[in-house]
Coordinates of C-alpha atoms and ligand atoms in Angstrom, one line a residue:
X1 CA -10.3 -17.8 10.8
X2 CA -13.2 -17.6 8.7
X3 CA -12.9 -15.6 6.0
X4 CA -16.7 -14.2 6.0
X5 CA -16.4 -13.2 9.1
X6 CA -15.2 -9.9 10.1
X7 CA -13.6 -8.8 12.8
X8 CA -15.1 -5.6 14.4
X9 CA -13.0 -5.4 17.7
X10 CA -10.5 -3.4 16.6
X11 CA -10.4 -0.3 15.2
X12 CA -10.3 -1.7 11.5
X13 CA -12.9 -4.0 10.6
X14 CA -11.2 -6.8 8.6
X15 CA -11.2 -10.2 7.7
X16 CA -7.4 -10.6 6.7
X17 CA -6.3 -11.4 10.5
X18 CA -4.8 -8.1 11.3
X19 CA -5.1 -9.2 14.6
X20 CA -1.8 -11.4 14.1
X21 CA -0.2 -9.2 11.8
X22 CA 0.9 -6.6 14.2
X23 CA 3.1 -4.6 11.6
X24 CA 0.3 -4.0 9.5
X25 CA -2.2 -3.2 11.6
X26 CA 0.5 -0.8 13.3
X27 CA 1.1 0.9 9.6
X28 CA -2.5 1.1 9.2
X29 CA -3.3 2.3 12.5
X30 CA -1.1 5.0 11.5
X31 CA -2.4 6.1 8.2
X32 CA -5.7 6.3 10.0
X33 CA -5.6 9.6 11.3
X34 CA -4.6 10.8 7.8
X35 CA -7.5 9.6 6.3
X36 CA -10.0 10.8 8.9
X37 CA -8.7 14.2 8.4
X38 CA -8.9 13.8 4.9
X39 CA -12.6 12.6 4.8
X40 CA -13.2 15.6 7.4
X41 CA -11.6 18.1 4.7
X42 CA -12.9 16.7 1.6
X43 CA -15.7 14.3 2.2
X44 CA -19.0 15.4 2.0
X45 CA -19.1 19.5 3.1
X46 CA -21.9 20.0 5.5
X47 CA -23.2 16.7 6.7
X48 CA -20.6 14.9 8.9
X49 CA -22.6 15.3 12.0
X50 CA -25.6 14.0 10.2
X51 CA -26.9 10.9 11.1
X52 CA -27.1 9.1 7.5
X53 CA -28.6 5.2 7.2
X54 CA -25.8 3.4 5.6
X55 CA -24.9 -0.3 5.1
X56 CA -21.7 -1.5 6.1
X57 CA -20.0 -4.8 5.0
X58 CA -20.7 -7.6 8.1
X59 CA -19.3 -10.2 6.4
X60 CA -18.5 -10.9 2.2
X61 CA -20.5 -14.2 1.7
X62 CA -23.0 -13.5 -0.8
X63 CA -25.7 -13.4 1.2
X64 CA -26.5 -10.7 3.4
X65 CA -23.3 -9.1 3.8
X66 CA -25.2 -5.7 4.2
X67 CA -26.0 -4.6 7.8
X68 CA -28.1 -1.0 7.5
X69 CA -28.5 1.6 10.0
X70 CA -27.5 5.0 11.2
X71 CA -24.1 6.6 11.1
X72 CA -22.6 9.4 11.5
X73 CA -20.2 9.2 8.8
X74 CA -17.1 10.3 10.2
X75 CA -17.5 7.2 12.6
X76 CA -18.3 4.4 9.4
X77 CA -16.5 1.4 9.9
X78 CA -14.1 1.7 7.2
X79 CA -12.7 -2.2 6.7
X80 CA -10.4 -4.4 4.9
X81 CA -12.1 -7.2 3.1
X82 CA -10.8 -9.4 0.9
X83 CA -13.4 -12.0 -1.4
X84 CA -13.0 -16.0 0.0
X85 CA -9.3 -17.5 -1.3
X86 CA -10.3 -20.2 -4.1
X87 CA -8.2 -23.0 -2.9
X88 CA -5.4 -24.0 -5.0
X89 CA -6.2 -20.7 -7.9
X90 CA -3.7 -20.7 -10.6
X91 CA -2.8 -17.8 -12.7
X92 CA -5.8 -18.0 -15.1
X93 CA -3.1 -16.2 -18.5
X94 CA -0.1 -15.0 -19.3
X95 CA 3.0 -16.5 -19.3
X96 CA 2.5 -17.5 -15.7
X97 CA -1.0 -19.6 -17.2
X98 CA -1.5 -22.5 -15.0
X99 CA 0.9 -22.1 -12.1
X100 CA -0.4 -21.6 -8.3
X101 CA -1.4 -17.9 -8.2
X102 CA 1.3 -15.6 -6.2
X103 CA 0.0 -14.8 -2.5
X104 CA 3.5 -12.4 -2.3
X105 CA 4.5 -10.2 -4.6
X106 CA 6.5 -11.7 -7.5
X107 CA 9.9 -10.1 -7.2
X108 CA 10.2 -9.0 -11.0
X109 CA 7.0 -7.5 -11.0
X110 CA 6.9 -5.4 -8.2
X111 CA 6.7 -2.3 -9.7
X112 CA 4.0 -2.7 -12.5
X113 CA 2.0 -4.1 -9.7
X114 CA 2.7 -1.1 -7.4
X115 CA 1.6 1.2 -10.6
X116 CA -1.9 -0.8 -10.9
X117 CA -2.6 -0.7 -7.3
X118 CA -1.9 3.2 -7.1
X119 CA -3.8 4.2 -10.0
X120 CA -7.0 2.5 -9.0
X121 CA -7.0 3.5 -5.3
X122 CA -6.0 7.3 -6.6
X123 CA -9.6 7.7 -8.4
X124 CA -11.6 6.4 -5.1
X125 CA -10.7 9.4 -3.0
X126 CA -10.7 11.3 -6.6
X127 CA -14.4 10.9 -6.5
X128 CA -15.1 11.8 -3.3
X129 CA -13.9 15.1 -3.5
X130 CA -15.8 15.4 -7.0
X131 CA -18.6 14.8 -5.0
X132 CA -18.2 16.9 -2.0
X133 CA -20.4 19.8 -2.4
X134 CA -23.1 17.5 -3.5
X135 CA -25.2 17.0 -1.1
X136 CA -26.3 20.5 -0.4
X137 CA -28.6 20.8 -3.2
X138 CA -29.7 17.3 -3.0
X139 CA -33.1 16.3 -4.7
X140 CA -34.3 14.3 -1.9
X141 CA -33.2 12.3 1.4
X142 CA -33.4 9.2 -0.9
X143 CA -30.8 10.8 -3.1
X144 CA -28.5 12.1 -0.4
X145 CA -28.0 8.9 1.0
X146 CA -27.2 7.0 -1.8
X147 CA -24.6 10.1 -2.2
X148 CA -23.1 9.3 1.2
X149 CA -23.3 5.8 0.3
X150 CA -21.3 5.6 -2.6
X151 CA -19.0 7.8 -0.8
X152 CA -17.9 5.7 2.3
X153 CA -17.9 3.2 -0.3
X154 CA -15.3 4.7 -2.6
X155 CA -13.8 5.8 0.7
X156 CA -13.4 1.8 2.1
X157 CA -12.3 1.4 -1.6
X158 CA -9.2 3.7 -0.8
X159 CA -8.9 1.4 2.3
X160 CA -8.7 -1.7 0.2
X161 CA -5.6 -0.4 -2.2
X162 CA -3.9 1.2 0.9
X163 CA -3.9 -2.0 2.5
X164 CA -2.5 -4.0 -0.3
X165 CA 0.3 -1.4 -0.3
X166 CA 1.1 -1.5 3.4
X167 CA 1.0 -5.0 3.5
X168 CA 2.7 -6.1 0.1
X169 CA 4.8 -2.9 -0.5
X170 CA 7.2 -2.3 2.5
X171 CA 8.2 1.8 2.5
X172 CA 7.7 2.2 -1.0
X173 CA 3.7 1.3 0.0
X174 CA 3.8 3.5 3.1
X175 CA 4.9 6.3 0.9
X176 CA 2.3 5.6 -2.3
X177 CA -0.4 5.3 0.6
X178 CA 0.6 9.2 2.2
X179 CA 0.2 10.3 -1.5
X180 CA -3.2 9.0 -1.9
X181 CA -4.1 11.3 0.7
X182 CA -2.5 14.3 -0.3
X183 CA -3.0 14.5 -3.9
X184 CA -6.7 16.6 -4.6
X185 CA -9.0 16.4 -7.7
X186 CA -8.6 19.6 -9.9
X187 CA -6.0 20.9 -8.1
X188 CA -3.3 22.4 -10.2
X189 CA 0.1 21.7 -8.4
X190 CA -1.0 17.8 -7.1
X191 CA -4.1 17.1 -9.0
X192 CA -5.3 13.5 -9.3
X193 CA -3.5 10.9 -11.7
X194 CA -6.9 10.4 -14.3
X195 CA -8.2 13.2 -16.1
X196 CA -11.9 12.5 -15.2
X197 CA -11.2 12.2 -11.9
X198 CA -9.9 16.2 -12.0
X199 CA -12.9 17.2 -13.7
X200 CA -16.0 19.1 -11.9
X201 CA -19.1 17.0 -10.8
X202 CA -21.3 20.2 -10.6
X203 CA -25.2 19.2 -10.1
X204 CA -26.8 15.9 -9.8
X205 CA -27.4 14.7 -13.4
X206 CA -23.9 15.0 -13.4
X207 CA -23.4 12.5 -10.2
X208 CA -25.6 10.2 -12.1
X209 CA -23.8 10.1 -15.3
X210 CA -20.4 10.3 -13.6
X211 CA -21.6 6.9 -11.6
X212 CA -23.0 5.5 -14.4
X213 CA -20.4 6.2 -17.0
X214 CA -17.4 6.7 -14.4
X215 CA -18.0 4.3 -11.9
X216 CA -18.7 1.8 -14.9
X217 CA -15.2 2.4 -15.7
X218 CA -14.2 1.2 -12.2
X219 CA -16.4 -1.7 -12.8
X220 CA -14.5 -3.1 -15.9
X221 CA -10.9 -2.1 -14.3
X222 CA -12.1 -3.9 -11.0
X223 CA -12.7 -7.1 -13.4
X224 CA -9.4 -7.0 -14.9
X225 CA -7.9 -6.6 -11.7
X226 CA -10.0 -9.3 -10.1
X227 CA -8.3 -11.9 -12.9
X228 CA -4.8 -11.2 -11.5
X229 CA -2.5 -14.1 -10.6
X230 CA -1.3 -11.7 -7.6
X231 CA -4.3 -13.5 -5.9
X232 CA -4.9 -10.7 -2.3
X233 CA -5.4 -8.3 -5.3
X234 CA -7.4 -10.6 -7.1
X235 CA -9.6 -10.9 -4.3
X236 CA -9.7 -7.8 -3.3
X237 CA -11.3 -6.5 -6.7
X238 CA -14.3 -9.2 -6.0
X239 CA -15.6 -7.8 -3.2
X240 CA -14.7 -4.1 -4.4
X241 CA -17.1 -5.5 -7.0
X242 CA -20.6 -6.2 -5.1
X243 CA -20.3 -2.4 -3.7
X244 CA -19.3 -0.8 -7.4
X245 CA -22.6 -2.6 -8.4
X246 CA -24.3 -0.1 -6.0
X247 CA -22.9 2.9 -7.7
X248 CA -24.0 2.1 -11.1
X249 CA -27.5 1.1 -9.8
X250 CA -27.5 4.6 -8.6
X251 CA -25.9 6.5 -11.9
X252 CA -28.5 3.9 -13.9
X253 CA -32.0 4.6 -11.5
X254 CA -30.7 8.1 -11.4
X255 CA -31.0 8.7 -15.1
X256 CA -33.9 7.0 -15.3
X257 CA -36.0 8.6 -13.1
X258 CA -34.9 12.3 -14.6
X259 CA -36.0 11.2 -18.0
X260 CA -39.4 10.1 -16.2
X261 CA -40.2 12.7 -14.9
X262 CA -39.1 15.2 -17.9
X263 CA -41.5 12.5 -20.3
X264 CA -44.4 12.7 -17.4
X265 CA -44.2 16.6 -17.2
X266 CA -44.1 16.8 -21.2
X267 CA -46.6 14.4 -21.6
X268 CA -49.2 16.7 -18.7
X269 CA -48.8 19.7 -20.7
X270 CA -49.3 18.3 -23.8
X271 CA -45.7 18.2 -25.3
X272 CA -44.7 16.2 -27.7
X273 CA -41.9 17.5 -29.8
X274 CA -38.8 17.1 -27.6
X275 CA -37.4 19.7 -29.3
X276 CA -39.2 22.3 -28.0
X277 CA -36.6 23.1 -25.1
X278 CA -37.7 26.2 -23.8
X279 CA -41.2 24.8 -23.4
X280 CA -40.0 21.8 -21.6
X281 CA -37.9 23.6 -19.2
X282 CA -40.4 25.7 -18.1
X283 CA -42.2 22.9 -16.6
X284 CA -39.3 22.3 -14.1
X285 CA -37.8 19.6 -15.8
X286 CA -34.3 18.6 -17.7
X287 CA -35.1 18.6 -21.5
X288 CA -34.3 15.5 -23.4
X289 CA -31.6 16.8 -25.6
X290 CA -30.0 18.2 -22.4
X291 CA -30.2 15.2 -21.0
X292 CA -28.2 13.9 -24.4
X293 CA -25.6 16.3 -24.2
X294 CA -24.4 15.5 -20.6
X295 CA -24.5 12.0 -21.9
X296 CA -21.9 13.2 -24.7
X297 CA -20.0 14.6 -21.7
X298 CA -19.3 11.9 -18.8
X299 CA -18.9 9.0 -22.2
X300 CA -15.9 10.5 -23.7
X301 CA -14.5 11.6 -20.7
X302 CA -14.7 8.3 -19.0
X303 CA -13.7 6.4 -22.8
X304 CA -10.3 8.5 -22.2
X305 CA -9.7 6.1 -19.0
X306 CA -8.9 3.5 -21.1
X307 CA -5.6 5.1 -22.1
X308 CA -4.4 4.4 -25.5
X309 CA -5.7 1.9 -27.7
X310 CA -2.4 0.4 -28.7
X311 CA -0.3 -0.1 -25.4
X312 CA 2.6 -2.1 -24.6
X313 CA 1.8 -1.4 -20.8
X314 CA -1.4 -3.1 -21.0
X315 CA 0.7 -6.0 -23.3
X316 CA 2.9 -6.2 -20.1
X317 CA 0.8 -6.4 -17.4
X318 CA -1.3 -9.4 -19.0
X319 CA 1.6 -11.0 -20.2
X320 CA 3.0 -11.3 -16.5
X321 CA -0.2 -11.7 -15.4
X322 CA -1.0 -9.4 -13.2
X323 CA -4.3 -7.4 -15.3
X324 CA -6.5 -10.0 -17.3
X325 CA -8.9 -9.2 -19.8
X326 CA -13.0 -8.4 -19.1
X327 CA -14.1 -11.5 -17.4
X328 CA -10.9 -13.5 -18.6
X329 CA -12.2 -16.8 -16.7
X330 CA -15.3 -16.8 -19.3
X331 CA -13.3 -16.6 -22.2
X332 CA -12.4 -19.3 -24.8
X333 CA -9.0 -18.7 -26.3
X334 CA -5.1 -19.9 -25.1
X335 CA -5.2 -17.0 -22.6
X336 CA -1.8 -16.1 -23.6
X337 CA -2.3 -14.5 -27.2
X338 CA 1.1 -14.7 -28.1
X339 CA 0.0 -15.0 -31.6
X340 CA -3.6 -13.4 -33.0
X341 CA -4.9 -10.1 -33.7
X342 CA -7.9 -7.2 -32.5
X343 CA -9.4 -5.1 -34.4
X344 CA -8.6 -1.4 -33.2
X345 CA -10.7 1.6 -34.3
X346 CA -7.6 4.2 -35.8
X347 CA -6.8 7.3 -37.3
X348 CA -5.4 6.1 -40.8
X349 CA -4.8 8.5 -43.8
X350 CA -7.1 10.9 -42.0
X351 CA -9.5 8.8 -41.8
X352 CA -11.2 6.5 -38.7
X353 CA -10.8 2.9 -40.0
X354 CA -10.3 -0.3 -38.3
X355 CA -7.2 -2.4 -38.4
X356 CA -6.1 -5.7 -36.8
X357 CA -3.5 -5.1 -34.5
X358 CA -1.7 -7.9 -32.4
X359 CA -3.9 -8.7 -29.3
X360 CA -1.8 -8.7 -26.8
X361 CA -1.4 -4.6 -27.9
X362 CA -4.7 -4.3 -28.1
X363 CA -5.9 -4.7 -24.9
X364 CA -7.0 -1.4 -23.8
X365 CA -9.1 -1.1 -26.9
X366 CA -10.8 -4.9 -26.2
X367 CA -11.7 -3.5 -22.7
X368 CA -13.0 0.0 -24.1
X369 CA -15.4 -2.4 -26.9
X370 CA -16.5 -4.1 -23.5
X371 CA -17.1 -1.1 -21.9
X372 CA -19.3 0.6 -24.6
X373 CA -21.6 -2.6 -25.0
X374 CA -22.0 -2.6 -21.0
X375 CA -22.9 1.2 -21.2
X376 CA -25.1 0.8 -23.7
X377 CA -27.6 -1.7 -21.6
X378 CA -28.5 1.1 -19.5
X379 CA -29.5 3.4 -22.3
X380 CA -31.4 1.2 -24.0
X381 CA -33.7 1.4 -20.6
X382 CA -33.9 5.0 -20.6
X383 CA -34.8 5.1 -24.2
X384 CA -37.6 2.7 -22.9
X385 CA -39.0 5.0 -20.5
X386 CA -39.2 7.6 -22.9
X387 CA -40.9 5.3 -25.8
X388 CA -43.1 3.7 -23.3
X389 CA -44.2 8.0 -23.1
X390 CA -44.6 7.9 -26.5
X391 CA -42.0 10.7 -27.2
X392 CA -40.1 10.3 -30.3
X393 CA -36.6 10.7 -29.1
X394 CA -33.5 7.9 -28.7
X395 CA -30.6 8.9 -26.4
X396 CA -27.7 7.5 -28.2
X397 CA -23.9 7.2 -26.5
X398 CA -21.8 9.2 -29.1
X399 CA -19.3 8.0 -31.6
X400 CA -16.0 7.1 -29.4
X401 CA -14.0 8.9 -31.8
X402 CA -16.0 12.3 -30.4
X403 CA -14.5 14.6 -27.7
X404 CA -11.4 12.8 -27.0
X405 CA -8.4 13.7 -25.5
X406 CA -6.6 10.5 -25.3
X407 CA -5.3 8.2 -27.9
X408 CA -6.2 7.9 -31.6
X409 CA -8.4 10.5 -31.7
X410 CA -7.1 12.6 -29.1
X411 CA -5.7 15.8 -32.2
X412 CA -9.3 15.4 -34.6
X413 CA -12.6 16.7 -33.7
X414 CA -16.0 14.4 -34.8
X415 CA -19.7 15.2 -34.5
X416 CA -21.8 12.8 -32.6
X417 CA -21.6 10.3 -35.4
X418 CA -17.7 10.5 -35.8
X419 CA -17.6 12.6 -38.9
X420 CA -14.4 14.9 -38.9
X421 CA -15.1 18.2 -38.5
X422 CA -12.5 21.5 -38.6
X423 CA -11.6 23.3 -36.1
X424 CA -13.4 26.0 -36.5
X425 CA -16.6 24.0 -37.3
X426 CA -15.8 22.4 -34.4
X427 CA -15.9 26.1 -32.1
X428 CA -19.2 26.5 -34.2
X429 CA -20.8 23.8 -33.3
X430 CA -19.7 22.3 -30.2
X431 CA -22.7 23.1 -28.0
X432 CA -24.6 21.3 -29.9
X433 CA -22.4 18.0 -28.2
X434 CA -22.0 19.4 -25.2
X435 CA -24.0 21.4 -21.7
X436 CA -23.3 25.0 -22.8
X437 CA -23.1 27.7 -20.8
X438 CA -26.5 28.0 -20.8
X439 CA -27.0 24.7 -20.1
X440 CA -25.5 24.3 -17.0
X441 CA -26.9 27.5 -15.9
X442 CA -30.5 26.1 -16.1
X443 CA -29.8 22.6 -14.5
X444 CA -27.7 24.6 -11.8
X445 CA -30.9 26.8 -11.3
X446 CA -33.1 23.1 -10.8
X447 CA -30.9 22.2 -8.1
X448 CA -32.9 23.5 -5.3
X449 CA -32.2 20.8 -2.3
X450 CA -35.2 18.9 -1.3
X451 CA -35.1 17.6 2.4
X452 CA -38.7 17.0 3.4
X453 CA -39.2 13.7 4.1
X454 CA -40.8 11.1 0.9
X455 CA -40.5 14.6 -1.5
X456 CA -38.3 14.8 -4.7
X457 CA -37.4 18.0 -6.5
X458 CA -39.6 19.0 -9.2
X459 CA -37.2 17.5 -12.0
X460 CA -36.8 14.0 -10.7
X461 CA -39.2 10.8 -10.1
X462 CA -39.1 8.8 -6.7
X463 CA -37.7 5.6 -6.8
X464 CA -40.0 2.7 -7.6
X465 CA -38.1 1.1 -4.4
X466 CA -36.7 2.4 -1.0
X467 CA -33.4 1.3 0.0
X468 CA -33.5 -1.8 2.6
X469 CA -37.3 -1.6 1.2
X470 CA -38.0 1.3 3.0
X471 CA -41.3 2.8 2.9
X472 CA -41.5 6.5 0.8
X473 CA -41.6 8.3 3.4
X474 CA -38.5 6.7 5.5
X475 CA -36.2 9.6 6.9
X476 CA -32.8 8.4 5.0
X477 CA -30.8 11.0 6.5
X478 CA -31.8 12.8 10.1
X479 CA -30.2 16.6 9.0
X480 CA -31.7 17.7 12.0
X481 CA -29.0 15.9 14.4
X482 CA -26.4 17.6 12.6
Ligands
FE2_501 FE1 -14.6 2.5 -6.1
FE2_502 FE1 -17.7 3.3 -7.4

């Protein structure tokens, strides 16, 4: 068949031939129900009857493999699509370097790839129930659509692991793909497997940083992934990889626009030191250093994702060649590192030092470096919007030794600039870092929804673009149907 076409008879969209894999098909026909019950419970609260304008994948060539229209999202054709096989793709490191990628699972193997495969489908579903209550205070139809969006999205991402395990991983995958439903983010007996993906997502400059920080995360994971010499997952990981662009683009515009409408507002009244908080937030708007602080937030929480920066599980899973490196195929080394060494940022003799460690070890810390220098594109945008307002104030993404509770720095506490600090300084001054009480009292008294049609809450500029180039006043969502 051809592989950028997608089947829409049945009752999965696909383009892996379900339609002659009748054991498959039959285990995912099953799960179905499952997950339609589980969007229904924990999917966005309020607006399933809403008719919401969505794309859905047609096809995965690279051109127009976006159709747009209404849905009802309930009924969103959740598919299985797999990136175009690269004839004759070998297994681009490892000790596996050069022969033919694996289309089955490699026997010895089977269980570090099951691991992999769980762990990234448990934070899709993880992030829709973050988001669920959402969309009742959002700022604007604009804004709750790209909400819904990146849900079905994360929710087709689900889809995409499930199928790998139903296909790949016999009753052991049937089993891992019940669990994905029932574990629930935050929830204290069955809680989600990632520690940001159990946290609260309570107002919308929290969705923003969470999809540009968060989902960011998924982006470098998905690239990893996408290197594997288990090629369906491999290929899987591409496609998942055009819609995860979508998500930052939202967590990236998002931001943006708050800080342009906070430096507009300041700017009207005549504000210029951005220190002047209470001023500034009595013009309706999300003061700068606020704006900072949640920054703090959703960057060490996501940094923790990375796990720990020494890790012999990340050495395993590259060495078999199942997890690559941050775009891997770009890189000019053996591929194998058997021998050379990383620099990893460590606690040493109480203090935060670098020191080379072996770089097969030091994979999760190569992929954290890549990380930060990916995040900090975006910022540098921000900071232009509020420079181009003539405002003299920089966001900066904090040291990565701050807030941590994973690896190195997981038992120290740092200021902003990674200076150790006691514990008790620490208590003093930690709302200074981070959205006090106070804090998140005033942005959760902002988030008034907006659902007139082309208006934005007071706090947030509109889009210099509609989606699908929609005009400003295009109804994204029709509430009213609901
Ligand atoms: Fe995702
Ligand atoms: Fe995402």
């Amino acid at each position: 068949m051809d592989i950028a076409k997608v089947d829409y008879d049945g009752l999965i969209p696909n383009n892996v031939g379900l339609g002659q894999d009748p054991r498959v098909k039959r285990a995912l026909e099953k799960w179905h129900p499952g997950y339609i019950d589980w969007w229904k419970d924990m999917g966005p609260e309020g607006f399933q009857e809403s008719l919401v304008y969505l794309r859905t994948a047609v096809s995965v060539d690279p051109k127009g493999w976006a159709k747009f229209d209404y849905v009802r999202m309930p009924e969103y054709r959740w598919g299985v699509l797999l990136a175009p096989q690269h004839e004759g793709r070998k297994i681009p490191f490892g000790m596996h370097k050069g022969e033919d990628a694996w289309q089955e699972v490699p026997g010895e193997y089977r269980a570090m790839l099951r691991r992999l495969i769980v762990i990234q489908g448990d934070t899709e579903p993880a992030s829709v129930e973050q988001q669920r209550h959402l969309g009742k205070t959002a700022p604007s139809l604009y804004d709750l659509r790209n909400l819904f969006q990146v849900n079905v999205e994360e929710g087709r991402h689900l889809w995409a692991m499930v199928y790998l395990l139903q296909k790949y991983f016999g009753a052991d995958g049937r089993e891992e793909a019940e669990a994905l439903l029932q574990r629930r983010s935050g929830h204290a007996d069955t809680p989600r497997m990632l520690g940001a993906f159990n946290e609260k997502t309570p107002d919308w400059l929290s969705f923003f940083m969470f999809t540009y920080f968060t989902d960011r995360d998924g982006k470098m994971q998905l690239e990893a992934l996408a290197q594997s010499g288990f090629d369906p997952l491999s290929r899987t990981c591409r496609f998942m990889l055009t819609e995860e662009a979508h998500h930052m683009f939202v967590g990236e515009t998002g931001v943006t626009r708050v800080v342009q409408r906070t430096c507009e507002a300041m700017k009207e009244a005549g504000i210029t030191d951005p220190g002047n908080i209470e001023a500034v937030r009595k013009l309706g708007v999300i003061d700068l250093p606020t704006i900072q602080k949640k920054a703090n937030m959703h960057f060490s929480l996501t940094l923790d994702l990375f796990g720990n920066e020494i890790s012999t599980n990340a050495a395993n899973a590259f060495h078999a060649g199942l997890k690559g490196r941050y775009r891997e195929d770009r890189l000019k080394d053996d591929h194998q590192l058997e021998s050379g060494t990383y620099p990893v940022l460590r606690l040493i003799d109480g203090k935060i030092q670098n020191e080379d460690a072996p770089a097969l070890s030091a994979l999760n810390m190569r992929l954290r470096d890549d990380y930060v220098a990916d995040a900090n594109i975006g910022v540098g945008r921000w900071n232009k919007v509020i420079s181009e307002h003539g405002i003299p104030f920089e966001i900066k993404l904090p040291h990565v030794a701050f807030h941590r509770h994973i690896g190195e720095f997981a038992n120290i506490h740092t200021d902003l600039n990674g200076n150790m600090l006691s514990d008790a300084e620490w208590e003093k001054r930690r709302g200074e870092f981070l959205p006090s009480d106070g804090d998140r009292a005033f942005i959760e008294g902002l988030m008034q929804p907006q659902f007139e049609v082309g208006k934005f809450a007071s706090w947030i500029a509109p889009p210099r673009v509609g989606i699908d180039n929609k005009p400003g006043d295009f109804e994204y969502v029709k509430i009213a149907d609901a």
